[in-house]
Amino acid sequence: MWQKKRASPELLLKMAYAQQQLGHYPAALLYLSMAQARQPRVRTWQQLASLAAQHRLVGYPNTWQQELRVQAQRYYYPGLQVLLAGAVVAAVGLLLRRRGRGPWVAFAAYLVLLAAYLHLLRPAPAGLVSRAGAALMAGPGASSAWLSTAALGDRLPVLGREDIWYRVQWQQRVAYVRATDLLVVE
């Protein structure tokens, strides 16, 4: 299921429920995260935050700001489709009418708005720590300073990748974790 990425959000939620009933909270967190990535819902996020709170995990804020973020993610792709369709229609209309500079300036402003929408509201990837005791390092190397140890199931925002290391955000700073210790959910 993980490699093919073909499971429906409903099946993922059922798998999460089954894993939670069996007491396998890391698997439940993974399935809930995958369902959340495919179909963002406030209820799914609340379940994630509740399960994480039970096991004292980090990276699962249960605030109104997070619920607002989840709603923005839910409507990100439909909103993007509408904005791109509007850009195409406006471009065709401008090319057919060939009027002064005013409409072109308005179209350029619309494209800047579209770029801001793409950049500011895009869903950010997050990684789930898949190994208990995963080391968080100050740099991308085994010789770097050790910062902390992550718990199994901790959720860390992924900032990028460098060789076999993921650059993640941890306690308002940048840390590195081995790629084998993190499952990235996008």
XYZ file of N, CA and C in Angstrom:
558
model
N 0.809 -1.181 0.000
C 0.000 0.000 0.000
C 0.865 1.262 0.000
N 1.953 1.230 0.754
C 2.824 2.394 0.887
C 3.490 2.745 -0.434
N 3.999 1.747 -1.167
C 4.747 2.010 -2.396
C 3.834 2.338 -3.565
N 2.696 1.678 -3.678
C 1.820 1.897 -4.831
C 0.956 3.133 -4.693
N 0.670 3.550 -3.471
C -0.124 4.752 -3.202
C -1.465 4.724 -3.917
N -2.114 3.562 -3.916
C -3.389 3.429 -4.605
C -4.570 3.260 -3.673
N -4.366 3.252 -2.391
C -5.449 3.038 -1.444
C -6.294 4.299 -1.315
N -7.591 4.094 -1.166
C -8.494 5.224 -0.983
C -8.379 5.737 0.452
N -8.754 6.986 0.678
C -8.723 7.515 2.044
C -9.609 6.708 2.997
N -10.727 6.200 2.492
C -11.619 5.408 3.333
C -10.932 4.124 3.790
N -10.228 3.446 2.874
C -9.509 2.225 3.234
C -8.390 2.537 4.227
N -7.701 3.638 4.029
C -6.636 4.027 4.946
C -7.180 4.293 6.346
N -8.347 4.922 6.430
C -8.959 5.170 7.736
C -9.367 3.859 8.412
N -9.862 2.908 7.620
C -10.211 1.594 8.177
C -8.964 0.873 8.680
N -7.889 0.971 7.918
C -6.627 0.344 8.340
C -6.114 1.003 9.625
N -6.243 2.319 9.713
C -5.809 3.032 10.918
C -6.622 2.586 12.127
N -7.930 2.456 11.933
C -8.777 2.012 13.029
C -8.380 0.609 13.484
N -8.149 -0.285 12.531
C -7.762 -1.656 12.874
C -6.426 -1.671 13.628
N -5.461 -0.897 13.158
C -4.157 -0.857 13.822
C -4.263 -0.244 15.221
N -5.134 0.742 15.363
C -5.311 1.355 16.670
C -5.948 0.363 17.641
N -6.904 -0.426 17.164
C -7.541 -1.430 18.013
C -6.558 -2.517 18.429
N -5.586 -2.804 17.566
C -4.567 -3.800 17.889
C -3.469 -3.239 18.799
N -3.486 -1.920 18.999
C -2.481 -1.296 19.848
C -1.205 -0.919 19.121
N -1.241 -0.917 17.809
C -0.069 -0.542 17.003
C -0.198 0.936 16.620
N 0.127 1.806 17.557
C -0.089 3.230 17.291
C 0.790 3.790 16.174
N 2.053 3.320 15.964
C 2.817 3.888 14.842
C 2.166 3.589 13.484
N 1.654 2.386 13.316
C 0.978 2.046 12.058
C -0.310 2.848 11.922
N -1.041 3.025 13.010
C -2.260 3.832 12.969
C -1.939 5.269 12.572
N -0.855 5.822 13.130
C -0.448 7.182 12.764
C -0.082 7.278 11.294
N 0.603 6.264 10.781
C 0.984 6.262 9.370
C -0.249 6.244 8.474
N -1.191 5.353 8.749
C -2.394 5.277 7.919
C -3.239 6.546 8.024
N -3.347 7.103 9.226
C -4.079 8.361 9.378
C -3.391 9.497 8.626
N -2.070 9.528 8.670
C -1.320 10.572 7.952
C -1.484 10.436 6.448
N -1.473 9.200 5.961
C -1.664 8.982 4.526
C -3.081 9.392 4.103
N -4.072 9.073 4.925
C -5.448 9.488 4.621
C -5.563 11.007 4.652
N -4.901 11.631 5.613
C -4.926 13.094 5.726
C -4.252 13.751 4.522
N -3.185 13.147 4.024
C -2.480 13.705 2.868
C -3.331 13.588 1.605
N -4.093 12.519 1.483
C -4.911 12.312 0.287
C -6.210 13.091 0.331
N -6.812 13.176 1.514
C -8.095 13.859 1.657
C -8.121 14.575 3.008
N -7.600 15.800 3.062
C -7.516 16.518 4.344
C -8.897 16.751 4.959
N -9.032 16.346 6.203
C -10.267 16.532 6.958
C -9.898 16.908 8.389
N -10.660 17.802 8.980
C -10.418 18.235 10.350
C -10.591 17.055 11.297
N -11.571 16.224 11.062
C -11.828 15.069 11.938
C -10.637 14.100 11.941
N -10.056 13.872 10.774
C -8.889 12.980 10.695
C -7.724 13.598 11.454
N -7.528 14.906 11.303
C -6.445 15.574 12.025
C -6.664 15.488 13.537
N -7.903 15.666 13.971
C -8.193 15.570 15.398
C -7.886 14.169 15.930
N -8.165 13.149 15.131
C -7.844 11.778 15.533
C -6.328 11.595 15.629
N -5.605 12.150 14.661
C -4.142 12.110 14.702
C -3.612 12.788 15.963
N -4.114 13.979 16.243
C -3.647 14.737 17.407
C -3.991 14.021 18.706
N -5.158 13.412 18.763
C -5.560 12.684 19.962
C -4.667 11.470 20.206
N -4.409 10.715 19.160
C -3.550 9.539 19.276
C -2.124 9.949 19.656
N -1.641 11.027 19.061
C -0.292 11.504 19.372
C -0.203 12.011 20.814
N -1.248 12.672 21.289
C -1.252 13.166 22.671
C -1.223 12.009 23.665
N -1.899 10.918 23.331
C -1.895 9.748 24.215
C -0.487 9.176 24.389
N 0.331 9.306 23.343
C 1.679 8.731 23.371
C 2.766 9.798 23.515
N 2.368 11.033 23.825
C 3.289 12.147 24.055
C 4.239 12.386 22.884
N 3.663 12.465 21.700
C 4.453 12.698 20.495
C 4.405 14.174 20.113
N 5.423 14.631 19.390
C 5.482 16.025 18.953
C 5.080 16.140 17.487
N 4.652 17.342 17.105
C 4.355 17.630 15.710
C 2.890 17.512 15.342
N 2.005 17.384 16.313
C 0.576 17.232 16.051
C -0.205 18.300 16.815
N -0.088 19.564 16.428
C -0.803 20.608 17.172
C -2.314 20.473 17.008
N -3.031 20.670 18.082
C -4.488 20.601 18.056
C -5.030 21.988 18.391
N -4.835 22.918 17.450
C -5.233 24.306 17.648
C -6.174 24.742 16.538
N -6.796 25.884 16.717
C -7.683 26.396 15.676
C -6.885 26.780 14.426
N -5.617 27.203 14.609
C -4.790 27.545 13.457
C -4.521 26.302 12.597
N -4.288 25.167 13.262
C -4.056 23.930 12.522
C -5.331 23.505 11.786
N -6.479 23.667 12.411
C -7.738 23.326 11.746
C -7.960 24.219 10.525
N -7.581 25.485 10.638
C -7.673 26.393 9.497
C -6.726 25.950 8.382
N -5.509 25.513 8.756
C -4.551 24.986 7.782
C -5.093 23.752 7.069
N -5.752 22.880 7.821
C -6.331 21.669 7.237
C -7.425 22.047 6.236
N -8.253 23.016 6.574
C -9.293 23.453 5.638
C -8.681 24.062 4.372
N -7.604 24.822 4.532
C -6.931 25.397 3.360
C -6.360 24.291 2.484
N -5.794 23.253 3.090
C -5.269 22.126 2.314
C -6.384 21.382 1.610
N -7.531 21.290 2.268
C -8.666 20.573 1.680
C -9.105 21.213 0.366
N -9.068 22.531 0.306
C -9.546 23.246 -0.887
C -8.415 23.773 -1.758
N -7.188 23.366 -1.484
C -6.043 23.861 -2.247
C -6.140 23.488 -3.728
N -6.300 22.221 -4.040
C -6.298 21.788 -5.439
C -7.536 22.245 -6.216
N -8.752 22.176 -5.649
C -9.884 22.766 -6.390
C -9.706 24.262 -6.636
N -9.199 24.987 -5.639
C -8.953 26.419 -5.820
C -7.904 26.678 -6.877
N -6.864 25.844 -6.897
C -5.817 25.987 -7.906
C -6.373 25.744 -9.308
N -7.236 24.755 -9.448
C -7.842 24.486 -10.753
C -8.665 25.674 -11.239
N -9.425 26.283 -10.349
C -10.237 27.449 -10.724
C -9.339 28.621 -11.111
N -8.294 28.876 -10.342
C -7.393 29.985 -10.651
C -6.651 29.772 -11.972
N -6.208 28.541 -12.234
C -5.526 28.266 -13.506
C -6.480 28.366 -14.697
N -7.703 27.885 -14.534
C -8.694 28.015 -15.611
C -8.974 29.488 -15.885
N -9.079 30.295 -14.826
C -9.272 31.737 -15.007
C -8.107 32.380 -15.735
N -6.888 31.937 -15.446
C -5.709 32.488 -16.119
C -5.725 32.144 -17.607
N -6.104 30.928 -17.937
C -6.153 30.528 -19.349
C -7.222 31.315 -20.094
N -8.406 31.441 -19.499
C -9.488 32.192 -20.137
C -9.093 33.656 -20.322
N -8.499 34.246 -19.306
C -8.070 35.647 -19.405
C -6.983 35.815 -20.456
N -6.046 34.893 -20.545
C -4.973 34.995 -21.546
C -5.533 34.896 -22.956
N -6.448 33.967 -23.176
C -7.060 33.836 -24.506
C -7.847 35.091 -24.846
N -8.601 35.612 -23.880
C -9.366 36.842 -24.117
C -8.461 38.024 -24.435
N -7.357 38.142 -23.746
C -6.418 39.241 -24.011
C -5.761 39.099 -25.380
N -5.444 37.891 -25.769
C -4.822 37.687 -27.082
C -5.786 37.967 -28.224
N -7.061 37.672 -28.033
C -8.045 37.895 -29.096
C -8.436 39.368 -29.227
N -8.489 40.105 -28.145
C -8.950 41.494 -28.186
C -7.848 42.491 -28.467
N -6.659 42.250 -28.046
C -5.493 43.114 -28.285
C -5.773 44.589 -27.979
N -6.100 44.834 -26.739
C -6.337 46.221 -26.309
C -5.103 46.765 -25.633
N -5.213 47.892 -25.003
C -4.084 48.599 -24.377
C -3.374 47.820 -23.284
N -2.573 48.565 -22.521
C -1.724 47.957 -21.503
C -2.479 47.617 -20.216
N -3.558 48.294 -19.937
C -4.293 48.104 -18.684
C -4.687 46.661 -18.420
N -5.338 45.986 -19.370
C -5.716 44.590 -19.128
C -4.505 43.675 -18.924
N -3.410 43.976 -19.601
C -2.207 43.148 -19.438
C -1.598 43.328 -18.051
N -1.652 44.550 -17.522
C -1.155 44.797 -16.166
C -2.031 44.056 -15.151
N -3.349 44.088 -15.366
C -4.260 43.359 -14.485
C -3.992 41.857 -14.563
N -3.710 41.357 -15.760
C -3.402 39.939 -15.932
C -2.093 39.580 -15.225
N -1.115 40.449 -15.312
C 0.153 40.207 -14.609
C -0.067 40.178 -13.093
N -0.908 41.072 -12.586
C -1.219 41.071 -11.149
C -1.935 39.776 -10.763
N -2.803 39.299 -11.633
C -3.500 38.032 -11.393
C -2.502 36.875 -11.343
N -1.518 36.887 -12.214
C -0.497 35.839 -12.202
C 0.354 35.897 -10.939
N 0.623 37.093 -10.444
C 1.360 37.236 -9.181
C 0.523 36.663 -8.039
N -0.782 36.931 -8.039
C -1.681 36.361 -7.036
C -1.686 34.835 -7.118
N -1.704 34.310 -8.320
C -1.673 32.863 -8.529
C -0.368 32.265 -8.014
N 0.744 32.937 -8.273
C 2.036 32.456 -7.774
C 2.084 32.480 -6.246
N 1.526 33.517 -5.641
C 1.474 33.590 -4.177
C 0.623 32.458 -3.618
N -0.488 32.167 -4.266
C -1.355 31.051 -3.847
C -0.583 29.740 -3.921
N 0.125 29.534 -5.018
C 0.913 28.308 -5.176
C 1.988 28.184 -4.113
N 2.658 29.270 -3.814
C 3.790 29.219 -2.890
C 3.370 29.171 -1.417
N 2.423 30.005 -1.038
C 2.088 30.143 0.371
C 1.159 29.061 0.903
N 0.289 28.528 0.066
C -0.701 27.566 0.553
C -0.422 26.119 0.153
N 0.693 25.867 -0.493
C 0.959 24.495 -0.931
C 1.127 23.579 0.282
N 0.646 22.346 0.163
C 0.825 21.399 1.267
C 2.310 21.075 1.459
N 2.756 21.128 2.685
C 4.159 20.849 2.988
C 4.312 19.385 3.396
N 5.361 18.736 2.928
C 5.563 17.341 3.323
C 5.974 17.239 4.791
N 5.566 16.151 5.393
C 5.932 15.888 6.783
C 6.460 14.467 6.861
N 7.338 14.246 7.794
C 7.906 12.915 7.978
C 7.528 12.337 9.323
N 7.223 11.051 9.328
C 6.938 10.344 10.574
C 8.171 9.537 10.944
N 8.633 9.688 12.148
C 9.797 8.937 12.608
C 9.412 7.463 12.672
N 10.161 6.636 11.975
C 9.801 5.218 11.843
C 10.667 4.294 12.693
N 11.578 4.863 13.455
C 12.445 4.036 14.303
C 12.597 4.715 15.650
N 12.334 3.958 16.685
C 12.486 4.506 18.033
C 13.949 4.883 18.266
N 14.156 6.033 18.837
C 15.513 6.475 19.130
C 16.247 7.046 17.936
N 15.529 7.516 16.921
C 16.168 8.127 15.755
C 16.892 9.406 16.186
N 18.123 9.518 15.766
C 18.944 10.664 16.169
C 18.636 11.886 15.317
N 18.489 13.022 15.988
C 18.379 14.316 15.318
C 19.738 14.979 15.436
N 20.324 15.272 14.273
C 21.688 15.789 14.239
C 21.693 17.255 13.801
N 22.755 17.974 14.136
C 22.896 19.387 13.773
C 23.277 19.567 12.308
N 23.825 18.536 11.679
C 24.236 18.608 10.285
C 24.042 17.271 9.601
N 24.209 17.264 8.279
C 24.001 16.025 7.518
C 25.222 15.106 7.545
N 25.493 14.550 8.678
C 26.622 13.636 8.789
C 26.676 13.020 10.165
N 27.239 11.834 10.232
C 27.338 11.139 11.514
C 28.284 11.857 12.478
N 29.188 12.659 11.946
C 30.133 13.379 12.811
C 29.564 14.699 13.337
N 28.350 15.062 12.903
C 27.722 16.298 13.377
C 27.295 16.159 14.831
N 27.023 17.280 15.435
C 26.590 17.278 16.836
C 25.202 16.660 16.972
N 25.038 15.858 18.016
C 23.763 15.235 18.315
C 22.888 16.252 19.026
N 21.641 16.436 18.561
C 20.727 17.392 19.175
C 19.750 16.730 20.139
N 19.124 15.658 19.662
C 18.123 14.983 20.477
C 17.791 13.640 19.852
N 16.898 12.928 20.500
C 16.407 11.664 19.990
C 14.908 11.801 19.762
N 14.445 11.378 18.604
C 13.023 11.454 18.271
C 12.332 10.159 18.659
N 11.093 10.275 19.092
C 10.302 9.106 19.462
C 9.634 8.517 18.224
N 9.330 7.256 18.284
C 8.628 6.565 17.211
C 7.259 7.212 17.023
N 7.011 7.750 15.827
C 5.740 8.399 15.522
C 5.779 9.907 15.554
N 6.863 10.517 16.025
C 6.961 11.978 15.991
C 6.801 12.460 14.558
N 6.142 13.614 14.397
C 5.901 14.200 13.074
C 6.778 15.434 12.933
N 7.624 15.419 11.898
C 8.564 16.516 11.679
C 8.353 17.094 10.280
N 8.176 18.416 10.155
C 8.076 19.033 8.830
C 9.386 18.846 8.058
N 9.290 18.371 6.820
C 10.463 18.116 5.993
C 10.775 19.366 5.179
N 12.015 19.845 5.297
C 12.453 21.040 4.580
C 13.237 20.709 3.316
N 13.769 19.515 3.222
C 14.550 19.125 2.053
C 15.303 17.837 2.321
N 16.100 17.466 1.333
C 16.883 16.239 1.463
C 18.310 16.505 1.007
N 19.253 15.957 1.735
C 20.669 16.049 1.388
C 21.264 14.653 1.521
N 21.525 14.032 0.401
C 22.101 12.688 0.345
C 21.221 11.712 1.116
N 21.705 11.115 2.182
C 20.910 10.150 2.940
C 20.240 10.792 4.146
N 20.175 12.107 4.192
C 19.618 12.839 5.318
C 18.433 13.690 4.883
N 17.436 13.765 5.743
C 16.351 14.722 5.556
C 16.608 15.906 6.471
N 16.416 17.099 5.915
C 16.500 18.324 6.710
C 15.082 18.572 7.232
N 14.924 18.635 8.535
C 13.612 18.769 9.153
C 13.600 19.948 10.115
N 12.404 20.372 10.482
C 12.265 21.428 11.474
C 11.989 20.762 12.818
N 12.767 21.121 13.806
C 12.624 20.549 15.137
C 12.829 21.663 16.162
N 11.828 21.915 16.977
C 11.867 22.952 18.013
C 12.386 24.289 17.482
N 11.801 24.765 16.423
C 12.126 26.054 15.817
C 13.546 26.141 15.276
N 14.187 25.005 15.023
C 15.512 25.002 14.404
C 15.590 23.886 13.389
N 16.653 23.898 12.618
C 16.860 22.889 11.578
C 17.656 21.729 12.168
N 17.191 20.537 11.883
C 17.885 19.325 12.322
C 17.922 18.358 11.146
N 18.725 17.332 11.264
C 18.857 16.328 10.210
C 18.583 14.952 10.795
N 17.876 14.150 10.025
C 17.567 12.787 10.440
C 17.827 11.869 9.245
N 18.313 10.676 9.508
C 18.598 9.733 8.418
C 17.317 9.402 7.657
N 17.444 9.248 6.349
C 16.290 8.953 5.504
C 15.667 7.603 5.875
N 16.458 6.664 6.366
C 15.921 5.365 6.745
C 15.083 5.429 8.025
N 15.196 6.523 8.773
C 14.457 6.670 10.019
C 13.191 7.506 9.871
N 12.865 7.913 8.652
C 11.739 8.823 8.435
C 10.905 8.350 7.246
N 9.585 8.301 7.415
C 8.670 8.024 6.319
C 8.016 9.346 5.938
N 8.245 9.805 4.720
C 7.723 11.101 4.289
C 6.325 10.915 3.709
N 5.383 11.675 4.248
C 3.998 11.650 3.788
C 3.731 12.996 3.118
N 3.357 12.948 1.854
C 3.102 14.198 1.121
C 1.664 14.285 0.702
